[in-house]
Short mmCIF file of C-alpha atoms in Angstrom, two decimals:
data_model
loop_
_atom_site.label_atom_id
_atom_site.label_comp_id
_atom_site.label_asym_id
_atom_site.label_seq_id
_atom_site.Cartn_x
_atom_site.Cartn_y
_atom_site.Cartn_z
CA UNK A 1 21.47 232.52 99.74
CA UNK A 2 20.62 230.25 101.82
CA UNK A 3 16.79 228.73 99.68
CA UNK A 4 14.63 227.05 102.42
CA UNK A 5 13.41 224.17 99.86
CA UNK A 6 11.98 222.21 103.00
CA UNK A 7 10.54 225.45 104.13
CA UNK A 8 8.78 226.06 100.45
CA UNK A 9 6.79 222.68 100.62
CA UNK A 10 5.77 222.75 103.73
CA UNK A 11 4.70 226.63 102.93
CA UNK A 12 2.79 225.03 99.62
CA UNK A 13 1.30 221.99 100.74
CA UNK A 14 -0.57 223.70 103.25
CA UNK A 15 -1.31 225.63 100.86
CA UNK A 16 -2.78 223.21 98.40
CA UNK A 17 -4.78 221.51 100.99
CA UNK A 18 -6.21 224.33 101.88
CA UNK A 19 -7.25 225.45 98.09
CA UNK A 20 -8.85 221.91 98.04
CA UNK A 21 -6.72 221.50 93.84
CA UNK A 22 -7.17 218.58 92.75
CA UNK A 23 -3.54 218.16 91.65
CA UNK A 24 -0.71 220.86 90.96
CA UNK A 25 2.70 220.53 89.51
CA UNK A 26 5.86 223.21 90.27
CA UNK A 27 8.89 224.24 89.40
CA UNK A 28 11.83 226.84 89.97
CA UNK A 29 14.92 226.89 88.51
CA UNK A 30 18.17 229.04 89.19
CA UNK A 31 21.42 229.80 87.85
CA UNK A 32 22.06 226.21 90.04
CA UNK A 33 19.91 224.43 87.66
CA UNK A 34 16.28 222.79 89.70
CA UNK A 35 16.42 224.81 92.78
CA UNK A 36 12.39 223.00 93.39
CA UNK A 37 10.20 220.99 91.53
CA UNK A 38 7.49 218.56 93.51
CA UNK A 39 3.71 217.39 92.34
CA UNK A 40 0.93 217.64 94.15
CA UNK A 41 -2.12 215.54 94.48
CA UNK A 42 -3.12 213.85 91.52
CA UNK A 43 -3.66 213.50 87.88
CA UNK A 44 -7.59 212.13 87.33
CA UNK A 45 -9.53 211.04 90.43
CA UNK A 46 -7.56 208.02 90.84
CA UNK A 47 -6.05 208.66 93.66
CA UNK A 48 -3.45 206.45 92.82
CA UNK A 49 -2.00 208.24 89.48
CA UNK A 50 -0.44 211.00 91.37
CA UNK A 51 0.97 214.86 89.29
CA UNK A 52 4.33 215.55 88.83
CA UNK A 53 7.01 217.58 87.18
CA UNK A 54 6.95 215.47 84.33
CA UNK A 55 3.26 215.70 84.04
CA UNK A 56 1.60 217.10 80.59
CA UNK A 57 -0.62 220.26 82.10
CA UNK A 58 -2.75 222.19 79.50
CA UNK A 59 -0.63 226.06 80.46
CA UNK A 60 -3.77 227.53 77.88
CA UNK A 61 -2.67 232.07 77.71
CA UNK A 62 1.21 231.21 78.58
CA UNK A 63 1.35 230.14 75.33
CA UNK A 64 1.28 234.15 74.36
CA UNK A 65 4.40 234.78 74.66
CA UNK A 66 5.89 231.78 72.77
CA UNK A 67 3.39 232.55 69.61
CA UNK A 68 5.23 236.84 70.62
CA UNK A 69 9.07 235.18 70.77
CA UNK A 70 8.92 233.48 67.91
CA UNK A 71 7.27 236.81 65.65
CA UNK A 72 10.46 238.75 67.32
CA UNK A 73 12.70 236.20 66.33
CA UNK A 74 11.32 235.30 63.10
CA UNK A 75 12.28 239.68 62.91
CA UNK A 76 15.88 239.17 64.13
CA UNK A 77 16.04 236.95 61.14
CA UNK A 78 14.66 239.22 59.05
CA UNK A 79 11.74 237.55 57.93
CA UNK A 80 9.26 239.91 59.26
CA UNK A 81 9.13 243.73 60.54
CA UNK A 82 6.85 243.90 64.01
CA UNK A 83 5.30 247.16 62.57
CA UNK A 84 4.50 245.44 59.50
CA UNK A 85 0.50 246.06 58.55
CA UNK A 86 -1.76 243.75 59.67
CA UNK A 87 -3.52 244.11 55.54
CA UNK A 88 -0.03 242.56 54.34
CA UNK A 89 -0.89 239.10 56.04
CA UNK A 90 -4.89 239.68 55.53
CA UNK A 91 -5.31 242.08 53.15
CA UNK A 92 -9.35 241.78 54.34
CA UNK A 93 -8.73 242.97 57.52
CA UNK A 94 -10.33 245.63 58.90
CA UNK A 95 -10.45 247.70 61.90
CA UNK A 96 -13.48 249.98 62.43
CA UNK A 97 -12.45 253.67 62.12
CA UNK A 98 -8.61 252.11 61.92
CA UNK A 99 -5.89 253.46 59.58
CA UNK A 100 -5.16 249.48 57.72
CA UNK A 101 -1.09 250.83 57.94
CA UNK A 102 -1.72 251.78 61.96
CA UNK A 103 -2.73 247.97 62.93
CA UNK A 104 0.91 246.80 62.95
CA UNK A 105 1.52 243.14 64.05
CA UNK A 106 3.50 244.72 67.53
CA UNK A 107 0.05 246.27 68.19
CA UNK A 108 -1.49 242.42 68.86
CA UNK A 109 1.14 241.70 70.63
CA UNK A 110 0.98 243.96 72.96
CA UNK A 111 -3.02 244.06 73.24
CA UNK A 112 -2.79 247.32 71.64
CA UNK A 113 -4.70 246.91 68.31
CA UNK A 114 -8.06 248.27 69.49
CA UNK A 115 -10.04 245.18 70.01
CA UNK A 116 -12.69 244.76 71.99
CA UNK A 117 -12.75 241.60 74.27
CA UNK A 118 -15.73 239.52 72.01
CA UNK A 119 -17.25 236.90 71.37
CA UNK A 120 -15.36 234.58 68.25
CA UNK A 121 -12.64 232.21 70.93
CA UNK A 122 -16.24 231.41 73.27
CA UNK A 123 -17.87 229.96 70.19
CA UNK A 124 -15.03 228.18 68.88
CA UNK A 125 -14.96 226.45 72.25
CA UNK A 126 -18.62 225.63 72.21
CA UNK A 127 -19.11 224.95 68.48
CA UNK A 128 -15.71 222.99 68.16
CA UNK A 129 -15.04 220.75 71.27
CA UNK A 130 -17.19 217.79 73.55
CA UNK A 131 -18.87 220.63 76.44
CA UNK A 132 -21.05 219.85 79.26
CA UNK A 133 -25.28 220.83 78.63
CA UNK A 134 -24.44 224.44 80.68
CA UNK A 135 -26.37 227.64 80.24
CA UNK A 136 -22.80 228.79 78.56
CA UNK A 137 -22.83 226.63 75.90
CA UNK A 138 -26.10 226.94 75.19
CA UNK A 139 -26.72 230.47 74.10
CA UNK A 140 -22.29 229.97 72.10
CA UNK A 141 -24.04 227.96 70.35
CA UNK A 142 -26.87 229.46 69.79
CA UNK A 143 -25.74 232.85 69.14
CA UNK A 144 -22.50 231.31 66.59
CA UNK A 145 -23.34 232.85 63.18
CA UNK A 146 -20.92 229.39 62.25
CA UNK A 147 -18.29 227.20 64.25
CA UNK A 148 -14.97 229.61 64.36
CA UNK A 149 -12.93 226.94 63.18
CA UNK A 150 -10.83 229.37 60.40
CA UNK A 151 -8.73 232.13 61.24
CA UNK A 152 -10.98 233.96 57.68
CA UNK A 153 -14.10 233.87 59.85
CA UNK A 154 -12.00 235.46 62.64
CA UNK A 155 -10.92 238.32 59.91
CA UNK A 156 -14.55 238.38 58.85
CA UNK A 157 -16.15 239.07 62.53
CA UNK A 158 -13.56 241.37 63.44
CA UNK A 159 -13.79 243.42 59.73
CA UNK A 160 -17.48 244.09 60.02
CA UNK A 161 -17.36 246.41 63.00
CA UNK A 162 -19.96 245.33 64.14
CA UNK A 163 -18.35 246.85 68.14
CA UNK A 164 -16.97 249.59 69.04
CA UNK A 165 -13.00 250.10 69.41
CA UNK A 166 -11.60 250.83 72.60
CA UNK A 167 -9.76 253.77 71.34
CA UNK A 168 -6.74 253.92 68.10
CA UNK A 169 -4.14 251.06 67.33
CA UNK A 170 -1.29 251.83 70.28
CA UNK A 171 -4.02 253.77 72.60
CA UNK A 172 -5.05 251.08 74.89
CA UNK A 173 -4.41 248.33 75.78
CA UNK A 174 -7.17 245.42 76.30
CA UNK A 175 -6.68 241.54 76.40
CA UNK A 176 -7.22 240.57 72.90
CA UNK A 177 -7.51 236.62 71.89
CA UNK A 178 -8.58 237.39 68.50
CA UNK A 179 -4.70 238.93 67.36
CA UNK A 180 -3.32 236.33 69.15
CA UNK A 181 -5.18 233.97 66.80
CA UNK A 182 -4.78 236.49 64.48
CA UNK A 183 -0.56 236.10 65.36
CA UNK A 184 -0.29 232.45 64.60
CA UNK A 185 -1.20 232.17 61.01
CA UNK A 186 1.29 235.79 61.09
CA UNK A 187 3.61 232.98 62.08
CA UNK A 188 2.98 230.91 59.70
CA UNK A 189 2.73 233.10 56.50
CA UNK A 190 6.94 234.87 57.71
CA UNK A 191 8.12 231.50 58.84
CA UNK A 192 7.25 229.64 55.79
CA UNK A 193 5.95 226.60 58.13
CA UNK A 194 3.25 225.95 61.06
CA UNK A 195 3.20 227.61 63.58
CA UNK A 196 3.33 224.18 65.66
CA UNK A 197 7.02 223.35 63.44
CA UNK A 198 8.33 226.62 64.18
CA UNK A 199 7.70 226.24 68.03
CA UNK A 200 9.07 223.00 67.62
CA UNK A 201 12.43 223.37 66.20
CA UNK A 202 13.48 226.77 67.16
CA UNK A 203 12.11 226.38 70.94
CA UNK A 204 10.75 223.36 72.24
CA UNK A 205 13.95 221.07 70.51
CA UNK A 206 17.44 223.25 71.09
CA UNK A 207 15.65 223.21 74.99
CA UNK A 208 15.16 220.10 75.35
CA UNK A 209 11.72 220.67 76.22
CA UNK A 210 10.72 216.88 75.06
CA UNK A 211 7.02 217.24 76.67
CA UNK A 212 6.22 220.35 75.68
CA UNK A 213 3.77 220.21 72.28
CA UNK A 214 1.22 222.15 70.29
CA UNK A 215 -1.91 221.08 69.54
CA UNK A 216 -5.48 220.50 69.09
CA UNK A 217 -7.66 217.88 70.09
CA UNK A 218 -4.95 216.59 73.08
CA UNK A 219 -4.01 213.48 70.48
CA UNK A 220 -0.17 214.61 70.44
CA UNK A 221 0.19 215.25 74.27
CA UNK A 222 -0.76 211.77 74.98
CA UNK A 223 1.36 210.22 72.92
CA UNK A 224 4.55 211.86 74.06
CA UNK A 225 3.27 211.88 78.40
CA UNK A 226 3.10 208.22 77.76
CA UNK A 227 -0.06 208.12 80.38
CA UNK A 228 1.54 210.76 82.90
CA UNK A 229 -1.15 213.47 80.91
CA UNK A 230 -4.25 215.17 83.20
CA UNK A 231 -7.45 214.56 83.63
CA UNK A 232 -8.88 218.63 83.53
CA UNK A 233 -11.44 219.22 87.26
CA UNK A 234 -14.06 222.29 87.08
CA UNK A 235 -16.67 222.68 90.05
CA UNK A 236 -19.84 222.11 89.06
CA UNK A 237 -23.08 224.64 90.25
CA UNK A 238 -23.35 222.83 93.69
CA UNK A 239 -19.16 222.64 93.73
CA UNK A 240 -19.26 219.74 93.10
CA UNK A 241 -15.84 218.82 91.54
CA UNK A 242 -16.57 216.71 88.17
CA UNK A 243 -14.12 215.54 85.67
CA UNK A 244 -13.66 214.76 82.70
CA UNK A 245 -10.29 214.13 79.30
CA UNK A 246 -11.73 217.05 76.88
CA UNK A 247 -9.27 219.47 76.08
CA UNK A 248 -10.59 222.87 74.51
CA UNK A 249 -10.66 222.69 70.82
CA UNK A 250 -10.32 226.07 69.18
CA UNK A 251 -8.36 225.50 66.19
CA UNK A 252 -7.86 229.62 65.00
CA UNK A 253 -6.38 230.16 68.25
CA UNK A 254 -3.88 227.52 68.45
CA UNK A 255 -0.74 231.02 69.46
CA UNK A 256 -3.09 231.58 72.24
CA UNK A 257 -4.03 228.72 74.06
CA UNK A 258 -2.74 226.11 72.58
CA UNK A 259 -0.05 225.00 74.35
CA UNK A 260 0.15 221.22 76.41
CA UNK A 261 3.81 220.89 79.30
CA UNK A 262 4.98 219.88 82.96
CA UNK A 263 6.44 222.20 84.94
CA UNK A 264 9.82 221.47 85.01
CA UNK A 265 9.48 222.07 80.43
CA UNK A 266 7.92 225.18 81.39
CA UNK A 267 10.67 227.08 83.32
CA UNK A 268 13.57 225.58 81.12
CA UNK A 269 12.09 228.17 78.05
CA UNK A 270 11.33 231.21 80.98
CA UNK A 271 15.35 230.42 82.45
CA UNK A 272 16.05 230.82 78.83
CA UNK A 273 14.56 234.34 78.88
CA UNK A 274 15.95 235.30 81.93
CA UNK A 275 19.18 234.45 80.62
CA UNK A 276 18.61 236.45 76.97
CA UNK A 277 18.50 233.83 75.12
CA UNK A 278 20.99 231.26 76.65
CA UNK A 279 20.26 227.85 77.73
CA UNK A 280 23.21 225.80 79.39
CA UNK A 281 25.58 228.13 77.20
CA UNK A 282 24.32 228.21 73.99
CA UNK A 283 22.73 231.24 72.38
CA UNK A 284 19.85 228.94 71.51
CA UNK A 285 17.91 232.11 70.55
CA UNK A 286 18.60 235.24 69.36
CA UNK A 287 19.04 237.59 72.72
CA UNK A 288 17.41 241.02 70.51
CA UNK A 289 14.64 238.51 69.85
CA UNK A 290 13.74 238.79 74.06
CA UNK A 291 14.70 242.22 73.59
CA UNK A 292 12.51 242.74 71.11
CA UNK A 293 10.17 241.04 73.24
CA UNK A 294 10.09 242.56 77.05
CA UNK A 295 13.09 245.06 77.46
CA UNK A 296 13.75 247.94 78.20
CA UNK A 297 11.74 249.74 75.08
CA UNK A 298 9.17 248.66 77.86
CA UNK A 299 9.25 250.40 81.21
CA UNK A 300 9.79 249.42 84.57
CA UNK A 301 7.41 250.20 87.31
CA UNK A 302 4.99 248.16 90.04
CA UNK A 303 1.99 248.25 88.47
CA UNK A 304 2.94 245.70 85.25
CA UNK A 305 2.75 246.58 81.98
CA UNK A 306 1.83 244.23 78.62
CA UNK A 307 5.14 244.03 76.44
CA UNK A 308 5.26 241.53 74.59
CA UNK A 309 3.01 237.99 75.44
CA UNK A 310 4.44 239.35 79.07
CA UNK A 311 3.43 240.87 81.66
CA UNK A 312 6.57 242.54 83.10
CA UNK A 313 6.86 245.28 86.41
CA UNK A 314 9.32 245.59 89.47
CA UNK A 315 9.26 243.20 92.38
CA UNK A 316 11.31 242.60 95.09
CA UNK A 317 12.96 244.89 93.40
CA UNK A 318 14.01 242.91 90.63
CA UNK A 319 12.83 242.40 87.04
CA UNK A 320 9.34 240.05 86.78
CA UNK A 321 8.05 238.94 83.41
CA UNK A 322 5.41 236.71 83.63
CA UNK A 323 1.96 235.37 82.25
CA UNK A 324 -1.25 233.57 83.76
CA UNK A 325 -3.79 231.24 81.95
CA UNK A 326 -6.93 229.42 82.17
CA UNK A 327 -9.30 227.45 79.79
CA UNK A 328 -11.93 224.45 80.73
CA UNK A 329 -9.10 222.03 82.97
CA UNK A 330 -6.29 224.58 82.95
CA UNK A 331 -5.15 227.74 85.69
CA UNK A 332 -1.70 227.80 85.36
CA UNK A 333 1.34 230.94 85.80
CA UNK A 334 4.91 231.51 85.40
CA UNK A 335 7.36 233.74 84.51
CA UNK A 336 10.82 234.95 84.71
CA UNK A 337 12.81 237.01 87.22
CA UNK A 338 16.19 238.55 86.07
CA UNK A 339 19.15 236.69 86.88
CA UNK A 340 18.31 233.37 85.97
CA UNK A 341 15.90 232.47 87.90
CA UNK A 342 12.00 230.98 86.07
CA UNK A 343 8.91 229.54 87.64
CA UNK A 344 5.99 227.96 87.14
CA UNK A 345 2.58 226.44 89.18
CA UNK A 346 0.71 224.28 86.72
CA UNK A 347 -3.22 222.62 88.29
CA UNK A 348 -5.17 221.17 86.54
CA UNK A 349 -9.09 222.68 87.89
CA UNK A 350 -9.92 225.06 85.56
CA UNK A 351 -11.42 228.91 87.02
CA UNK A 352 -8.81 229.44 90.00
CA UNK A 353 -5.93 231.04 90.75
CA UNK A 354 -2.31 230.92 91.33
CA UNK A 355 -0.10 233.90 92.42
CA UNK A 356 -0.67 233.57 95.79
CA UNK A 357 0.97 229.63 94.66
CA UNK A 358 3.69 231.25 92.36
CA UNK A 359 3.85 234.02 94.53
CA UNK A 360 6.01 231.63 96.78
CA UNK A 361 8.52 230.58 94.36
CA UNK A 362 9.28 234.55 93.86
CA UNK A 363 9.58 235.27 97.01
CA UNK A 364 11.97 231.60 98.04
CA UNK A 365 14.28 233.10 94.35
CA UNK A 366 14.19 236.56 96.29
CA UNK A 367 14.74 234.96 99.99
CA UNK A 368 11.43 237.15 101.17
CA UNK A 369 8.99 235.50 104.11
CA UNK A 370 6.40 232.66 101.96
CA UNK A 371 3.59 234.48 102.36
CA UNK A 372 4.56 237.78 100.76
CA UNK A 373 1.69 239.52 98.42
CA UNK A 374 2.46 241.19 95.30
CA UNK A 375 -0.42 243.48 94.25
CA UNK A 376 0.02 246.52 93.17
CA UNK A 377 -2.78 248.54 93.74
CA UNK A 378 -3.20 249.13 97.18
CA UNK A 379 -6.31 250.92 99.42
CA UNK A 380 -4.45 254.39 100.18
CA UNK A 381 -8.11 254.82 103.18
CA UNK A 382 -8.72 257.77 101.10
CA UNK A 383 -12.59 259.01 99.15
CA UNK A 384 -13.09 259.29 95.98
CA UNK A 385 -13.85 263.28 95.49
CA UNK A 386 -16.10 263.57 91.91
CA UNK A 387 -17.16 259.85 92.62
CA UNK A 388 -20.20 260.68 90.16
CA UNK A 389 -18.00 260.61 86.99
CA UNK A 390 -17.55 256.76 87.35
CA UNK A 391 -21.32 255.76 87.59
CA UNK A 392 -22.31 254.05 85.29
CA UNK A 393 -22.80 249.82 83.44
CA UNK A 394 -20.42 249.31 81.60
CA UNK A 395 -20.05 245.72 78.88
CA UNK A 396 -17.56 242.99 78.06
CA UNK A 397 -18.29 241.13 75.07
CA UNK A 398 -16.45 237.92 75.80
CA UNK A 399 -18.56 235.45 75.77
CA UNK A 400 -21.77 235.73 77.68
CA UNK A 401 -21.82 239.79 78.39
CA UNK A 402 -20.62 240.38 81.69
CA UNK A 403 -21.36 243.53 83.13
CA UNK A 404 -20.01 246.19 85.70
CA UNK A 405 -22.38 248.32 86.71
CA UNK A 406 -20.94 251.39 89.20
CA UNK A 407 -23.66 253.01 91.29
CA UNK A 408 -23.51 255.62 94.51
CA UNK A 409 -25.05 255.05 97.24
CA UNK A 410 -25.20 257.01 100.86
CA UNK A 411 -22.09 258.44 99.27
CA UNK A 412 -19.90 255.30 98.70
CA UNK A 413 -18.63 253.03 95.55
CA UNK A 414 -21.20 250.31 94.95
CA UNK A 415 -21.89 247.90 92.12
CA UNK A 416 -21.52 244.38 90.34
CA UNK A 417 -19.31 243.08 88.66
CA UNK A 418 -20.23 240.01 86.91
CA UNK A 419 -23.42 239.57 89.25
CA UNK A 420 -20.99 240.34 92.60
CA UNK A 421 -22.46 242.73 94.86
CA UNK A 422 -19.41 245.19 94.97
CA UNK A 423 -17.15 247.49 97.39
CA UNK A 424 -15.18 250.08 95.54
CA UNK A 425 -11.90 251.23 97.27
CA UNK A 426 -9.24 254.03 96.18
CA UNK A 427 -5.93 253.21 95.08
CA UNK A 428 -5.05 256.32 94.33
CA UNK A 429 -5.21 257.86 90.25
CA UNK A 430 -7.83 256.16 88.03
CA UNK A 431 -7.35 253.07 89.70
CA UNK A 432 -10.08 251.13 91.91
CA UNK A 433 -9.79 247.54 93.82
CA UNK A 434 -13.42 246.15 93.55
CA UNK A 435 -14.48 244.07 96.91
CA UNK A 436 -16.25 241.30 98.19
CA UNK A 437 -19.34 243.17 99.11
CA UNK A 438 -19.88 240.04 101.50
CA UNK A 439 -15.48 239.34 102.16
CA UNK A 440 -15.00 242.95 102.77
CA UNK A 441 -11.41 241.88 102.97
CA UNK A 442 -11.25 239.61 98.73
CA UNK A 443 -10.38 241.21 96.08
CA UNK A 444 -12.46 240.56 92.79
CA UNK A 445 -10.42 242.58 90.47
CA UNK A 446 -8.61 245.90 89.64
CA UNK A 447 -10.27 248.40 88.33
CA UNK A 448 -9.23 251.05 86.08
CA UNK A 449 -11.45 253.64 84.76
CA UNK A 450 -11.09 255.61 81.18
CA UNK A 451 -13.39 259.45 81.44
CA UNK A 452 -14.45 261.73 79.03
CA UNK A 453 -16.20 264.98 78.52
CA UNK A 454 -17.22 264.53 82.96
CA UNK A 455 -18.31 260.51 82.54
CA UNK A 456 -15.90 257.64 82.00
CA UNK A 457 -16.42 255.84 78.32
CA UNK A 458 -14.59 252.35 79.79
CA UNK A 459 -13.09 250.73 82.85
CA UNK A 460 -10.61 247.62 82.96
CA UNK A 461 -11.44 245.40 84.60
CA UNK A 462 -7.85 243.90 85.18
CA UNK A 463 -7.12 243.16 81.46
CA UNK A 464 -10.31 243.70 79.47
CA UNK A 465 -11.69 247.48 78.64
CA UNK A 466 -15.68 247.38 79.89
CA UNK A 467 -17.73 249.93 77.74
CA UNK A 468 -20.57 252.16 79.15
CA UNK A 469 -23.73 251.41 77.24
CA UNK A 470 -26.98 253.24 78.37
CA UNK A 471 -30.47 252.62 78.43
CA UNK A 472 -31.74 252.14 75.11
CA UNK A 473 -29.03 248.55 74.33
CA UNK A 474 -29.23 247.09 77.71
CA UNK A 475 -33.21 247.22 76.15
CA UNK A 476 -31.62 245.12 73.70
CA UNK A 477 -31.14 242.48 75.78
CA UNK A 478 -27.54 242.98 75.73
CA UNK A 479 -27.22 242.82 79.59
#
């Protein structure tokens, strides 16, 4: 296939300029080697310090697949089982209403333990990081029961049961950072060494990922970066770009979000996964570990399916497994296409979307027009016949309480999503798009409703299930 790297470069450059991000690094690998790599913009406020493919960025939740892979390697070596109940490793852990033996390593890794969105990760960041004085920070400090700097505190919070689970273990997928915090310490126990050491010895070193590390505060990352490490950028309330060098510190969530890497390094990891654990002719990871992580037991379709640490779907006729990430000063996306291809986009501004950049890389690999979109949810132009079933106020308690409110107005489904007015467009079955009411062509999130006894009890906004609340809950201040 004749791939035009110059066209990809021009496309990404124009997109980068349009979005106005401070800095970004991109790398694409294939069986032939590096097919494309480049840095865009800067790694600090100094324009003389550009970002490049060796600049160290945070990768945030892209870290999760490495923790999941560690579990699968340990299973392949007979040192643990994915079906192990979590109480084997944390005897004090209980999820209300769930039999202890049904909450397993596997259900945690697939975000199917029944845990709803909850506060501990946000509390941990606020209580352990150097943060700006914002409304979010003040509320997290005010509401945190402790520093959330030990895994036992998360176990205690989960086991106290002051929440409603989102179904039985294995029933529904709802993204849970707390589940991956537990997995980090399960790896410690099963491996007999820390997750940090395990990833270094079993993944980073064999792949030659010399500029990649799992660390909490960025100290080790700064050392191995030799000065080529990014600062962290955000937009203030007025849209002005501000920056600092204060990495988010969230001690118990090590394998959840704390890896730092480079575009050049991280694509080695994804290409290895695409090749069933083979890197440069060597089987560096057991093939059965990769199979257990994303293999044939998981469905392959246009709509993504969350396997173990990666979302699997069909894109352009090929399997793709990918994950995004976001923290303070971090927005990332990376993944692999079957056939030996890996791609990653790392950005140093927080809370921005990397989809269109990553899709351009996939399109380059597949020989598609570079601006081809890959949204799996598409409006069908029809009206949902029973819209009243979906109306209600749905809440997630991950950090500041977040609401998705659905109303029926003049025969149309409208509402708010995280305080933004939205219009709902039906895509078939129980799937809707929440479109920005002020810009009806702008997608804000995908909604999947769950109904029972004549009304919706929950709605999955993106990857998190928000649960219905009533007037009583609202009056208690859960707004």
